[in-house]
Amino acid sequence: MPELPEVETIANGLRQGGAGAPSILNRRILSALVLWPGTIAEPSPEEFVLRISGQSIRQIGRRAKFVVLQLDQDVLLVHLRMSGDLLVEPVHNTVPLHHRLLLALEGGWRLAFNDTRKFGRAWLTSQPERLLGELGPEPLEPTLSAEDFHRRLLANRRQLKPLLLDQHFLAGLGNIYTDEALHRSRLHPLLPANMLSLEQASVLLDSIRAVLQSGIQHHGSSIDWVYRGGDFQNHFQVYQRDEQPCPRCGATIRRIVVGQRGTHFCPVCQPAPPEAGAA
DNA sequence: CACGAGACCTGTTCGC
DNA sequence: TGCGAACAGGTCTCGT
């Protein structure tokens, strides 16, 4: 579920507080309760509970789609995958059905990891770079230039859609924002990456940034029951709008499956590459 | 190397 | 009303 803008929104909320809950910055973790052992990727659930208790939360950030909590000794990395969410709530509240991990904090609050589908994972580690180091560049980092991006595209013969979803190529994009960025840049999802000119690569990078920044401004997307807050779903141009008119040209938006992911595009604004089949 | 299929999970929606 | 299939914001692993 959450892509870069949603994870950014969640991390910001934990840092700043809001919706009746305080910031969790500099709060001490008093104890931990693992409700679904599969949630703890490392170390063992037992060691996780022992090691995290007593540490305070010193920094809250995001890298790719990971929420990064810097503790006194370790770093807590949380990946929300498809249905995860992090909530700050009163420590004595009834525990909802899909809560998987609870961290009791000072002051009567707890940080809860809620994850219906159980795909989400948490890592407690002193070497976060082991997990974060292999990720691609952050798209919103100004140090990523159009020339760099073009060079990376040229080194790949893969189709744009699966390549942009690959976190080793670029960090943070998921299914929604990839479809939206490709539509904005008028590029077909099946176009081979190494066919892009520098100009096209530059437009694509600008589009990715515009779409992500808009997502962040709208506090992310709330597609179904999972989310609270964000309203970027009201600004989708193509995502889940198949059979509806393209806002830019009026043509009918199509849905195809690419790499087992639903892919939405405008067949007129985003002309098919030669040999890519009709679609 | 690149791609597709399957796995990991639960829930909703849609067609018959 | 019931029931199965398809689908869902992600990522890993395996086989070809």
XYZ file of C-alpha atoms (C1' of nucleotides) in Angstrom:
311
model
C 0.000 0.000 0.000
C 1.982 2.923 1.145
C 4.364 4.397 -1.348
C 6.801 7.216 -0.728
C 4.204 9.966 -0.049
C 2.215 7.813 2.368
C 5.320 6.679 4.252
C 6.543 10.274 4.382
C 3.150 11.343 5.759
C 3.249 8.643 8.418
C 6.818 9.497 9.469
C 5.958 13.198 9.638
C 2.941 12.424 11.795
C 5.016 10.390 14.239
C 7.564 13.193 14.460
C 5.122 16.085 14.782
C 2.158 14.463 16.465
C -1.402 15.186 15.414
C -4.989 13.947 15.510
C -4.896 14.032 19.296
C -1.661 12.100 19.586
C 1.684 13.567 20.653
C 5.029 13.385 18.906
C 6.850 10.207 19.840
C 10.236 11.866 19.455
C 12.475 11.387 22.492
C 10.013 9.073 24.177
C 11.352 5.977 25.833
C 10.083 2.548 24.837
C 9.052 0.878 28.086
C 8.145 -2.531 26.711
C 7.197 -4.350 23.543
C 4.536 -6.906 22.717
C 4.725 -9.011 19.572
C 1.236 -10.098 18.534
C 2.239 -11.739 15.236
C 5.774 -13.179 15.326
C 6.130 -13.070 11.550
C 6.185 -9.280 11.770
C 9.655 -9.296 13.320
C 12.163 -9.863 10.540
C 15.160 -9.647 12.857
C 16.351 -10.442 15.432
C 14.169 -13.194 16.985
C 10.948 -11.864 18.535
C 12.322 -12.649 21.990
C 15.545 -10.761 21.444
C 13.632 -7.921 19.771
C 11.548 -7.377 22.898
C 14.540 -7.494 25.225
C 16.732 -5.225 23.122
C 14.232 -2.505 22.244
C 12.928 -2.021 25.780
C 14.524 0.979 27.433
C 15.719 2.671 24.263
C 14.406 6.116 23.348
C 13.343 7.317 19.903
C 15.917 9.902 18.840
C 15.130 10.546 15.169
C 12.259 9.748 12.835
C 12.728 9.603 9.091
C 12.078 7.778 5.862
C 14.258 6.004 3.305
C 12.500 4.596 0.246
C 9.346 3.013 1.722
C 10.942 2.308 5.117
C 10.063 4.253 8.243
C 13.390 4.740 10.014
C 13.405 5.209 13.794
C 16.828 5.956 15.243
C 16.977 4.643 18.796
C 19.730 4.997 21.392
C 21.636 1.889 20.325
C 19.773 0.451 17.365
C 17.696 1.501 14.391
C 14.131 0.282 14.048
C 13.185 -0.121 10.381
C 9.541 -0.690 9.519
C 8.265 -1.621 6.069
C 4.493 -1.318 5.722
C 4.237 -3.362 2.505
C 0.626 -3.570 1.320
C -1.547 -2.893 4.336
C 0.621 -1.679 7.189
C 0.131 1.451 9.257
C 1.729 3.011 12.332
C -0.551 4.550 14.939
C -0.015 6.384 18.212
C -2.799 5.631 20.666
C -3.512 5.464 24.400
C -1.681 2.507 25.884
C -4.791 1.059 27.494
C -7.036 1.097 24.424
C -8.580 -2.198 23.409
C -6.213 -3.871 20.934
C -7.790 -3.963 17.470
C -7.877 -7.207 15.511
C -5.052 -6.443 13.086
C -2.480 -4.962 15.429
C 0.763 -6.957 15.059
C 3.249 -5.148 17.306
C 2.876 -2.785 20.253
C 5.556 -0.554 21.744
C 4.528 0.969 25.066
C 5.920 4.493 25.427
C 6.361 6.864 28.326
C 3.423 9.115 29.073
C 0.605 6.598 28.590
C 0.915 6.140 24.825
C 1.835 3.268 22.569
C 3.100 2.959 19.017
C 1.078 0.277 17.228
C 1.875 -1.499 13.991
C -1.405 -2.443 12.343
C -1.195 -4.703 9.302
C -4.191 -6.603 7.985
C -2.351 -8.705 5.451
C 0.699 -9.496 7.606
C 3.142 -8.612 4.807
C 4.772 -5.811 6.812
C 8.078 -6.313 8.631
C 10.169 -4.679 11.348
C 13.944 -4.947 11.749
C 15.895 -3.953 14.853
C 19.493 -3.559 13.807
C 22.669 -1.664 14.546
C 23.620 -1.768 10.861
C 20.712 -0.281 8.887
C 22.919 0.228 5.834
C 22.914 -3.518 5.338
C 19.241 -3.154 4.371
C 19.101 0.405 3.071
C 22.399 0.511 1.239
C 21.263 -1.406 -1.811
C 18.340 0.862 -2.552
C 18.342 3.198 -5.527
C 18.515 6.987 -5.215
C 15.763 9.054 -3.615
C 13.804 10.692 -6.446
C 13.256 13.914 -4.498
C 16.963 14.380 -3.747
C 18.137 17.363 -5.812
C 21.509 15.667 -6.214
C 19.881 13.245 -8.664
C 20.314 15.053 -11.992
C 18.515 14.419 -15.264
C 21.845 13.312 -16.719
C 22.366 10.772 -13.922
C 18.830 9.505 -14.329
C 19.236 9.242 -18.106
C 22.460 7.293 -17.667
C 20.717 4.841 -15.339
C 17.867 4.399 -17.827
C 20.255 3.757 -20.708
C 21.916 0.979 -18.756
C 18.596 -0.888 -18.719
C 16.647 -2.550 -21.469
C 13.713 -3.270 -19.177
C 10.272 -1.777 -19.683
C 9.636 1.477 -17.829
C 6.848 0.236 -15.570
C 8.660 -2.688 -13.931
C 11.941 -0.743 -13.871
C 10.440 2.217 -11.996
C 8.899 -0.189 -9.488
C 12.321 -1.736 -8.836
C 13.568 -0.201 -5.589
C 17.171 -0.900 -6.589
C 16.734 1.366 -9.603
C 14.849 4.191 -7.887
C 13.522 4.239 -4.322
C 9.970 4.965 -3.287
C 7.718 4.566 -6.313
C 4.879 2.048 -6.200
C 2.021 1.138 -8.481
C -0.022 4.334 -8.123
C 2.671 6.947 -8.497
C 4.414 5.058 -11.310
C 1.252 5.004 -13.420
C 0.603 8.669 -12.646
C 4.186 9.728 -13.429
C 4.224 7.847 -16.742
C 0.942 9.429 -17.766
C 2.179 12.879 -16.834
C 5.317 12.366 -18.907
C 3.351 10.869 -21.844
C 5.444 7.700 -21.822
C 4.002 4.239 -22.414
C 4.580 1.799 -19.516
C 6.035 -0.822 -21.884
C 8.614 1.487 -23.440
C 12.135 0.056 -23.043
C 14.124 2.296 -20.707
C 17.139 2.520 -22.998
C 15.038 4.130 -25.734
C 14.568 7.393 -23.830
C 16.288 10.553 -24.979
C 17.838 12.895 -22.426
C 14.862 15.186 -22.925
C 12.403 12.365 -22.224
C 14.373 11.236 -19.174
C 14.326 14.781 -17.872
C 10.551 15.048 -18.350
C 10.085 11.693 -16.638
C 12.156 12.713 -13.618
C 10.284 16.020 -13.361
C 6.979 14.134 -13.578
C 7.990 11.657 -10.884
C 8.916 14.542 -8.611
C 5.742 16.505 -9.337
C 3.508 13.510 -8.677
C 5.311 12.556 -5.450
C 5.312 16.128 -4.154
C 1.625 16.472 -4.918
C 1.023 13.195 -3.098
C 2.891 14.478 -0.057
C 1.004 17.788 -0.126
C -2.250 15.829 -0.094
C -0.984 13.596 2.749
C -0.988 10.549 0.512
C -3.799 8.482 -0.961
C -6.615 6.768 0.927
C -7.940 4.108 -1.370
C -10.025 1.902 0.868
C -10.502 1.129 4.512
C -6.774 1.178 5.184
C -6.173 4.876 5.286
C -7.013 7.893 7.254
C -6.131 11.360 6.193
C -4.831 11.801 2.688
C -6.965 12.658 -0.303
C -4.602 12.288 -3.248
C -6.896 9.582 -4.613
C -9.169 12.420 -5.714
C -6.414 13.633 -8.003
C -5.600 10.408 -9.846
C -5.434 10.932 -13.606
C -5.208 7.265 -14.632
C -4.799 4.976 -11.618
C -7.924 2.837 -11.245
C -9.676 4.989 -13.835
C -9.835 2.376 -16.602
C -12.764 2.822 -18.984
C -13.037 6.466 -17.896
C -11.940 9.446 -20.004
C -8.381 10.739 -19.839
C -8.497 14.161 -18.140
C -6.005 15.485 -20.683
C -7.358 14.246 -24.024
C -10.648 12.490 -23.353
C -9.582 9.122 -24.751
C -10.595 6.026 -22.808
C -8.047 4.956 -20.213
C -6.915 1.354 -20.527
C -5.819 -1.210 -17.968
C -3.272 -3.881 -18.795
C -1.236 -6.214 -16.590
C 2.521 -5.684 -16.531
C 4.680 -7.805 -14.279
C 1.509 -8.976 -12.543
C 0.580 -5.411 -11.598
C -2.493 -3.591 -12.855
C -1.244 -0.796 -15.116
C -3.324 2.168 -16.203
C -2.530 4.486 -19.101
C -4.006 6.633 -21.832
C -3.496 5.004 -25.243
C -3.534 8.411 -26.957
C -1.332 10.489 -24.606
C 1.010 7.528 -24.111
C 1.452 5.960 -27.543
C 2.584 2.333 -27.647
C 6.214 1.715 -28.498
C 6.851 -0.147 -31.752
C 6.466 -3.918 -31.272
C 4.866 -3.509 -27.845
C 1.625 -5.007 -29.035
C -1.714 -3.265 -29.229
C -2.744 -2.861 -25.596
C 20.191 -10.993 -17.349
C 15.255 -10.470 -17.720
C 10.887 -12.279 -17.181
C 6.985 -14.821 -15.334
C 4.904 -17.472 -11.795
C 4.268 -18.473 -7.097
C 4.467 -17.328 -2.221
C 3.330 -14.594 1.692
C -1.888 -12.927 3.945
C -6.696 -10.961 4.641
C -10.463 -8.606 2.971
C -13.716 -6.573 -0.482
C -16.150 -6.598 -4.641
C -18.244 -8.523 -8.549
C -20.500 -11.993 -11.484
C -23.416 -15.952 -11.638
C -28.237 -15.482 -0.143
C -24.187 -18.124 -1.341
C -19.910 -18.985 -3.526
C -15.904 -18.675 -6.232
C -12.886 -15.673 -8.771
C -10.463 -11.538 -9.256
C -8.322 -7.886 -7.210
C -5.628 -4.904 -3.767
C -0.776 0.684 -2.438
C 4.904 -4.726 -1.981
C 8.712 -7.640 -2.316
C 11.205 -12.038 -2.309
C 12.537 -16.452 -4.462
C 12.643 -19.757 -7.899
C 12.666 -21.656 -12.587
C 13.324 -20.829 -17.528
